[in-house]
Amino acid sequence: RHLRRTHPESKMIKEDPDAPPPIYYSCKLCAKVFLDERRLQHHEEAHLRKPEFFKCKFCGKKTISLKN
């Protein structure tokens, strides 16, 4: 990432014309796209996990995010 952003002229980041096109993996639940199948699997597992709720110590309301 650093080379591509900071040194766009670098020979190290020139595209290889013989390289195969990237394979994209899409989440079946939210359509988010990944270049790595392992990351897709991890992402899809996150959809299946039971969300952790945070309970307000004053009123008892439960939220998924501490920001709420």
PDB file of N, CA and C in Angstrom:
ATOM      1  N   ARG A   1       0.831  -1.183   0.000  1.00  0.00           N
ATOM      2  CA  ARG A   1       0.000   0.000   0.000  1.00  0.00           C
ATOM      3  C   ARG A   1       0.880   1.252   0.000  1.00  0.00           C
ATOM      4  N   HIS A   2       1.911   1.243   0.830  1.00  0.00           N
ATOM      5  CA  HIS A   2       2.806   2.395   0.918  1.00  0.00           C
ATOM      6  C   HIS A   2       3.424   2.712  -0.438  1.00  0.00           C
ATOM      7  N   LEU A   3       3.949   1.683  -1.104  1.00  0.00           N
ATOM      8  CA  LEU A   3       4.573   1.921  -2.410  1.00  0.00           C
ATOM      9  C   LEU A   3       3.591   2.517  -3.403  1.00  0.00           C
ATOM     10  N   ARG A   4       2.418   1.969  -3.447  1.00  0.00           N
ATOM     11  CA  ARG A   4       1.421   2.421  -4.417  1.00  0.00           C
ATOM     12  C   ARG A   4       1.010   3.871  -4.161  1.00  0.00           C
ATOM     13  N   ARG A   5       0.879   4.244  -2.899  1.00  0.00           N
ATOM     14  CA  ARG A   5       0.431   5.605  -2.576  1.00  0.00           C
ATOM     15  C   ARG A   5       1.560   6.628  -2.606  1.00  0.00           C
ATOM     16  N   THR A   6       2.710   6.269  -2.069  1.00  0.00           N
ATOM     17  CA  THR A   6       3.802   7.222  -1.914  1.00  0.00           C
ATOM     18  C   THR A   6       4.749   7.252  -3.099  1.00  0.00           C
ATOM     19  N   HIS A   7       4.941   6.118  -3.750  1.00  0.00           N
ATOM     20  CA  HIS A   7       5.898   6.012  -4.848  1.00  0.00           C
ATOM     21  C   HIS A   7       5.231   5.393  -6.079  1.00  0.00           C
ATOM     22  N   PRO A   8       4.273   6.082  -6.677  1.00  0.00           N
ATOM     23  CA  PRO A   8       3.550   5.483  -7.807  1.00  0.00           C
ATOM     24  C   PRO A   8       4.434   5.177  -9.011  1.00  0.00           C
ATOM     25  N   GLU A   9       5.603   5.794  -9.063  1.00  0.00           N
ATOM     26  CA  GLU A   9       6.501   5.562 -10.193  1.00  0.00           C
ATOM     27  C   GLU A   9       7.345   4.297 -10.018  1.00  0.00           C
ATOM     28  N   SER A  10       7.265   3.674  -8.873  1.00  0.00           N
ATOM     29  CA  SER A  10       8.089   2.516  -8.563  1.00  0.00           C
ATOM     30  C   SER A  10       7.865   1.379  -9.551  1.00  0.00           C
ATOM     31  N   LYS A  11       8.965   0.728  -9.951  1.00  0.00           N
ATOM     32  CA  LYS A  11       8.883  -0.413 -10.861  1.00  0.00           C
ATOM     33  C   LYS A  11       8.292  -1.629 -10.164  1.00  0.00           C
ATOM     34  N   MET A  12       8.369  -1.651  -8.842  1.00  0.00           N
ATOM     35  CA  MET A  12       7.876  -2.804  -8.090  1.00  0.00           C
ATOM     36  C   MET A  12       6.364  -2.945  -8.194  1.00  0.00           C
ATOM     37  N   ILE A  13       5.672  -1.868  -8.507  1.00  0.00           N
ATOM     38  CA  ILE A  13       4.218  -1.947  -8.512  1.00  0.00           C
ATOM     39  C   ILE A  13       3.631  -1.967  -9.917  1.00  0.00           C
ATOM     40  N   LYS A  14       4.473  -2.055 -10.917  1.00  0.00           N
ATOM     41  CA  LYS A  14       3.956  -2.136 -12.286  1.00  0.00           C
ATOM     42  C   LYS A  14       3.179  -3.437 -12.437  1.00  0.00           C
ATOM     43  N   GLU A  15       2.077  -3.374 -13.118  1.00  0.00           N
ATOM     44  CA  GLU A  15       1.262  -4.569 -13.298  1.00  0.00           C
ATOM     45  C   GLU A  15       1.918  -5.537 -14.271  1.00  0.00           C
ATOM     46  N   ASP A  16       1.827  -6.796 -13.948  1.00  0.00           N
ATOM     47  CA  ASP A  16       2.357  -7.852 -14.795  1.00  0.00           C
ATOM     48  C   ASP A  16       1.291  -8.194 -15.833  1.00  0.00           C
ATOM     49  N   PRO A  17       1.573  -7.980 -17.117  1.00  0.00           N
ATOM     50  CA  PRO A  17       0.558  -8.254 -18.136  1.00  0.00           C
ATOM     51  C   PRO A  17       0.198  -9.740 -18.241  1.00  0.00           C
ATOM     52  N   ASP A  18       1.086 -10.612 -17.762  1.00  0.00           N
ATOM     53  CA  ASP A  18       0.827 -12.049 -17.818  1.00  0.00           C
ATOM     54  C   ASP A  18       0.121 -12.572 -16.564  1.00  0.00           C
ATOM     55  N   ALA A  19      -0.061 -11.714 -15.587  1.00  0.00           N
ATOM     56  CA  ALA A  19      -0.703 -12.147 -14.342  1.00  0.00           C
ATOM     57  C   ALA A  19      -2.187 -12.415 -14.586  1.00  0.00           C
ATOM     58  N   PRO A  20      -2.713 -13.446 -13.936  1.00  0.00           N
ATOM     59  CA  PRO A  20      -4.150 -13.724 -14.101  1.00  0.00           C
ATOM     60  C   PRO A  20      -4.977 -12.622 -13.433  1.00  0.00           C
ATOM     61  N   PRO A  21      -6.178 -12.393 -13.910  1.00  0.00           N
ATOM     62  CA  PRO A  21      -7.016 -11.367 -13.282  1.00  0.00           C
ATOM     63  C   PRO A  21      -7.370 -11.787 -11.857  1.00  0.00           C
ATOM     64  N   PRO A  22      -7.580 -10.831 -10.975  1.00  0.00           N
ATOM     65  CA  PRO A  22      -7.908 -11.187  -9.589  1.00  0.00           C
ATOM     66  C   PRO A  22      -9.258 -11.894  -9.501  1.00  0.00           C
ATOM     67  N   ILE A  23      -9.357 -12.764  -8.512  1.00  0.00           N
ATOM     68  CA  ILE A  23     -10.606 -13.475  -8.264  1.00  0.00           C
ATOM     69  C   ILE A  23     -11.296 -12.780  -7.096  1.00  0.00           C
ATOM     70  N   TYR A  24     -12.559 -12.448  -7.279  1.00  0.00           N
ATOM     71  CA  TYR A  24     -13.314 -11.763  -6.241  1.00  0.00           C
ATOM     72  C   TYR A  24     -14.267 -12.742  -5.570  1.00  0.00           C
ATOM     73  N   TYR A  25     -14.365 -12.636  -4.247  1.00  0.00           N
ATOM     74  CA  TYR A  25     -15.249 -13.481  -3.452  1.00  0.00           C
ATOM     75  C   TYR A  25     -16.275 -12.578  -2.778  1.00  0.00           C
ATOM     76  N   SER A  26     -17.547 -12.818  -3.032  1.00  0.00           N
ATOM     77  CA  SER A  26     -18.617 -11.976  -2.491  1.00  0.00           C
ATOM     78  C   SER A  26     -19.351 -12.675  -1.355  1.00  0.00           C
ATOM     79  N   CYS A  27     -19.655 -11.910  -0.325  1.00  0.00           N
ATOM     80  CA  CYS A  27     -20.455 -12.413   0.786  1.00  0.00           C
ATOM     81  C   CYS A  27     -21.882 -12.619   0.299  1.00  0.00           C
ATOM     82  N   LYS A  28     -22.440 -13.775   0.602  1.00  0.00           N
ATOM     83  CA  LYS A  28     -23.810 -14.089   0.176  1.00  0.00           C
ATOM     84  C   LYS A  28     -24.860 -13.343   0.997  1.00  0.00           C
ATOM     85  N   LEU A  29     -24.446 -12.813   2.143  1.00  0.00           N
ATOM     86  CA  LEU A  29     -25.403 -12.144   3.022  1.00  0.00           C
ATOM     87  C   LEU A  29     -25.447 -10.631   2.838  1.00  0.00           C
ATOM     88  N   CYS A  30     -24.301 -10.018   2.528  1.00  0.00           N
ATOM     89  CA  CYS A  30     -24.303  -8.554   2.411  1.00  0.00           C
ATOM     90  C   CYS A  30     -23.619  -8.048   1.143  1.00  0.00           C
ATOM     91  N   ALA A  31     -23.094  -8.932   0.321  1.00  0.00           N
ATOM     92  CA  ALA A  31     -22.457  -8.611  -0.960  1.00  0.00           C
ATOM     93  C   ALA A  31     -21.123  -7.890  -0.829  1.00  0.00           C
ATOM     94  N   LYS A  32     -20.528  -7.824   0.360  1.00  0.00           N
ATOM     95  CA  LYS A  32     -19.195  -7.253   0.506  1.00  0.00           C
ATOM     96  C   LYS A  32     -18.216  -8.148  -0.251  1.00  0.00           C
ATOM     97  N   VAL A  33     -17.209  -7.541  -0.902  1.00  0.00           N
ATOM     98  CA  VAL A  33     -16.302  -8.281  -1.780  1.00  0.00           C
ATOM     99  C   VAL A  33     -14.910  -8.380  -1.165  1.00  0.00           C
ATOM    100  N   PHE A  34     -14.292  -9.551  -1.332  1.00  0.00           N
ATOM    101  CA  PHE A  34     -12.955  -9.817  -0.814  1.00  0.00           C
ATOM    102  C   PHE A  34     -12.092 -10.419  -1.910  1.00  0.00           C
ATOM    103  N   LEU A  35     -10.785 -10.196  -1.815  1.00  0.00           N
ATOM    104  CA  LEU A  35      -9.834 -10.785  -2.758  1.00  0.00           C
ATOM    105  C   LEU A  35      -9.285 -12.109  -2.234  1.00  0.00           C
ATOM    106  N   ASP A  36      -9.579 -12.424  -0.987  1.00  0.00           N
ATOM    107  CA  ASP A  36      -9.048 -13.617  -0.350  1.00  0.00           C
ATOM    108  C   ASP A  36     -10.207 -14.441   0.219  1.00  0.00           C
ATOM    109  N   GLU A  37     -10.272 -15.705  -0.139  1.00  0.00           N
ATOM    110  CA  GLU A  37     -11.377 -16.560   0.299  1.00  0.00           C
ATOM    111  C   GLU A  37     -11.394 -16.741   1.818  1.00  0.00           C
ATOM    112  N   ARG A  38     -10.216 -16.777   2.423  1.00  0.00           N
ATOM    113  CA  ARG A  38     -10.124 -16.936   3.878  1.00  0.00           C
ATOM    114  C   ARG A  38     -10.757 -15.743   4.595  1.00  0.00           C
ATOM    115  N   ARG A  39     -10.514 -14.546   4.088  1.00  0.00           N
ATOM    116  CA  ARG A  39     -11.117 -13.354   4.702  1.00  0.00           C
ATOM    117  C   ARG A  39     -12.629 -13.346   4.525  1.00  0.00           C
ATOM    118  N   LEU A  40     -13.087 -13.833   3.384  1.00  0.00           N
ATOM    119  CA  LEU A  40     -14.529 -13.948   3.163  1.00  0.00           C
ATOM    120  C   LEU A  40     -15.136 -14.907   4.186  1.00  0.00           C
ATOM    121  N   GLN A  41     -14.493 -16.046   4.404  1.00  0.00           N
ATOM    122  CA  GLN A  41     -15.013 -17.023   5.361  1.00  0.00           C
ATOM    123  C   GLN A  41     -15.091 -16.422   6.762  1.00  0.00           C
ATOM    124  N   HIS A  42     -14.045 -15.696   7.151  1.00  0.00           N
ATOM    125  CA  HIS A  42     -14.032 -15.050   8.467  1.00  0.00           C
ATOM    126  C   HIS A  42     -15.172 -14.032   8.562  1.00  0.00           C
ATOM    127  N   HIS A  43     -15.363 -13.262   7.505  1.00  0.00           N
ATOM    128  CA  HIS A  43     -16.430 -12.262   7.457  1.00  0.00           C
ATOM    129  C   HIS A  43     -17.801 -12.923   7.572  1.00  0.00           C
ATOM    130  N   GLU A  44     -18.026 -13.997   6.820  1.00  0.00           N
ATOM    131  CA  GLU A  44     -19.318 -14.679   6.858  1.00  0.00           C
ATOM    132  C   GLU A  44     -19.578 -15.307   8.225  1.00  0.00           C
ATOM    133  N   GLU A  45     -18.535 -15.770   8.893  1.00  0.00           N
ATOM    134  CA  GLU A  45     -18.692 -16.310  10.244  1.00  0.00           C
ATOM    135  C   GLU A  45     -19.155 -15.216  11.202  1.00  0.00           C
ATOM    136  N   ALA A  46     -18.706 -13.987  10.964  1.00  0.00           N
ATOM    137  CA  ALA A  46     -19.120 -12.867  11.816  1.00  0.00           C
ATOM    138  C   ALA A  46     -20.625 -12.633  11.705  1.00  0.00           C
ATOM    139  N   HIS A  47     -21.199 -12.886  10.544  1.00  0.00           N
ATOM    140  CA  HIS A  47     -22.650 -12.752  10.382  1.00  0.00           C
ATOM    141  C   HIS A  47     -23.389 -13.770  11.257  1.00  0.00           C
ATOM    142  N   LEU A  48     -22.782 -14.924  11.468  1.00  0.00           N
ATOM    143  CA  LEU A  48     -23.443 -16.007  12.191  1.00  0.00           C
ATOM    144  C   LEU A  48     -23.270 -15.921  13.705  1.00  0.00           C
ATOM    145  N   ARG A  49     -22.261 -15.158  14.155  1.00  0.00           N
ATOM    146  CA  ARG A  49     -22.024 -15.041  15.597  1.00  0.00           C
ATOM    147  C   ARG A  49     -23.163 -14.286  16.266  1.00  0.00           C
ATOM    148  N   LYS A  50     -23.464 -14.695  17.462  1.00  0.00           N
ATOM    149  CA  LYS A  50     -24.488 -14.003  18.241  1.00  0.00           C
ATOM    150  C   LYS A  50     -23.902 -12.650  18.673  1.00  0.00           C
ATOM    151  N   PRO A  51     -24.616 -11.558  18.419  1.00  0.00           N
ATOM    152  CA  PRO A  51     -24.057 -10.257  18.782  1.00  0.00           C
ATOM    153  C   PRO A  51     -23.920 -10.100  20.296  1.00  0.00           C
ATOM    154  N   GLU A  52     -22.869  -9.404  20.695  1.00  0.00           N
ATOM    155  CA  GLU A  52     -22.653  -9.131  22.109  1.00  0.00           C
ATOM    156  C   GLU A  52     -23.360  -7.822  22.442  1.00  0.00           C
ATOM    157  N   PHE A  53     -24.205  -7.860  23.436  1.00  0.00           N
ATOM    158  CA  PHE A  53     -24.947  -6.664  23.811  1.00  0.00           C
ATOM    159  C   PHE A  53     -24.294  -5.983  25.005  1.00  0.00           C
ATOM    160  N   PHE A  54     -24.411  -4.671  25.046  1.00  0.00           N
ATOM    161  CA  PHE A  54     -23.916  -3.877  26.156  1.00  0.00           C
ATOM    162  C   PHE A  54     -25.133  -3.324  26.891  1.00  0.00           C
ATOM    163  N   LYS A  55     -25.161  -3.533  28.176  1.00  0.00           N
ATOM    164  CA  LYS A  55     -26.322  -3.123  28.966  1.00  0.00           C
ATOM    165  C   LYS A  55     -25.998  -1.843  29.731  1.00  0.00           C
ATOM    166  N   CYS A  56     -26.902  -0.871  29.631  1.00  0.00           N
ATOM    167  CA  CYS A  56     -26.747   0.391  30.351  1.00  0.00           C
ATOM    168  C   CYS A  56     -26.917   0.129  31.845  1.00  0.00           C
ATOM    169  N   LYS A  57     -25.952   0.581  32.632  1.00  0.00           N
ATOM    170  CA  LYS A  57     -26.034   0.325  34.071  1.00  0.00           C
ATOM    171  C   LYS A  57     -27.064   1.219  34.766  1.00  0.00           C
ATOM    172  N   PHE A  58     -27.589   2.211  34.059  1.00  0.00           N
ATOM    173  CA  PHE A  58     -28.583   3.104  34.657  1.00  0.00           C
ATOM    174  C   PHE A  58     -30.017   2.690  34.337  1.00  0.00           C
ATOM    175  N   CYS A  59     -30.286   2.346  33.060  1.00  0.00           N
ATOM    176  CA  CYS A  59     -31.673   2.046  32.682  1.00  0.00           C
ATOM    177  C   CYS A  59     -31.888   0.602  32.233  1.00  0.00           C
ATOM    178  N   GLY A  60     -30.802  -0.139  31.990  1.00  0.00           N
ATOM    179  CA  GLY A  60     -30.928  -1.531  31.584  1.00  0.00           C
ATOM    180  C   GLY A  60     -31.090  -1.753  30.092  1.00  0.00           C
ATOM    181  N   LYS A  61     -31.144  -0.672  29.303  1.00  0.00           N
ATOM    182  CA  LYS A  61     -31.285  -0.812  27.846  1.00  0.00           C
ATOM    183  C   LYS A  61     -30.056  -1.521  27.282  1.00  0.00           C
ATOM    184  N   LYS A  62     -30.291  -2.418  26.324  1.00  0.00           N
ATOM    185  CA  LYS A  62     -29.196  -3.151  25.696  1.00  0.00           C
ATOM    186  C   LYS A  62     -28.966  -2.631  24.284  1.00  0.00           C
ATOM    187  N   THR A  63     -27.686  -2.455  23.915  1.00  0.00           N
ATOM    188  CA  THR A  63     -27.315  -2.031  22.567  1.00  0.00           C
ATOM    189  C   THR A  63     -26.174  -2.902  22.084  1.00  0.00           C
ATOM    190  N   ILE A  64     -25.984  -2.941  20.777  1.00  0.00           N
ATOM    191  CA  ILE A  64     -24.886  -3.718  20.203  1.00  0.00           C
ATOM    192  C   ILE A  64     -23.590  -2.923  20.278  1.00  0.00           C
ATOM    193  N   SER A  65     -23.677  -1.609  20.201  1.00  0.00           N
ATOM    194  CA  SER A  65     -22.490  -0.763  20.189  1.00  0.00           C
ATOM    195  C   SER A  65     -22.397   0.048  21.473  1.00  0.00           C
ATOM    196  N   LEU A  66     -21.182   0.229  21.963  1.00  0.00           N
ATOM    197  CA  LEU A  66     -20.981   1.085  23.128  1.00  0.00           C
ATOM    198  C   LEU A  66     -21.264   2.546  22.795  1.00  0.00           C
ATOM    199  N   LYS A  67     -21.191   2.900  21.510  1.00  0.00           N
ATOM    200  CA  LYS A  67     -21.411   4.281  21.090  1.00  0.00           C
ATOM    201  C   LYS A  67     -22.848   4.716  21.322  1.00  0.00           C
ATOM    202  N   ASN A  68     -23.770   3.772  21.319  1.00  0.00           N
ATOM    203  CA  ASN A  68     -25.183   4.114  21.512  1.00  0.00           C
ATOM    204  C   ASN A  68     -25.419   4.351  22.976  1.00  0.00           C
TER     205      ASN A  68
END
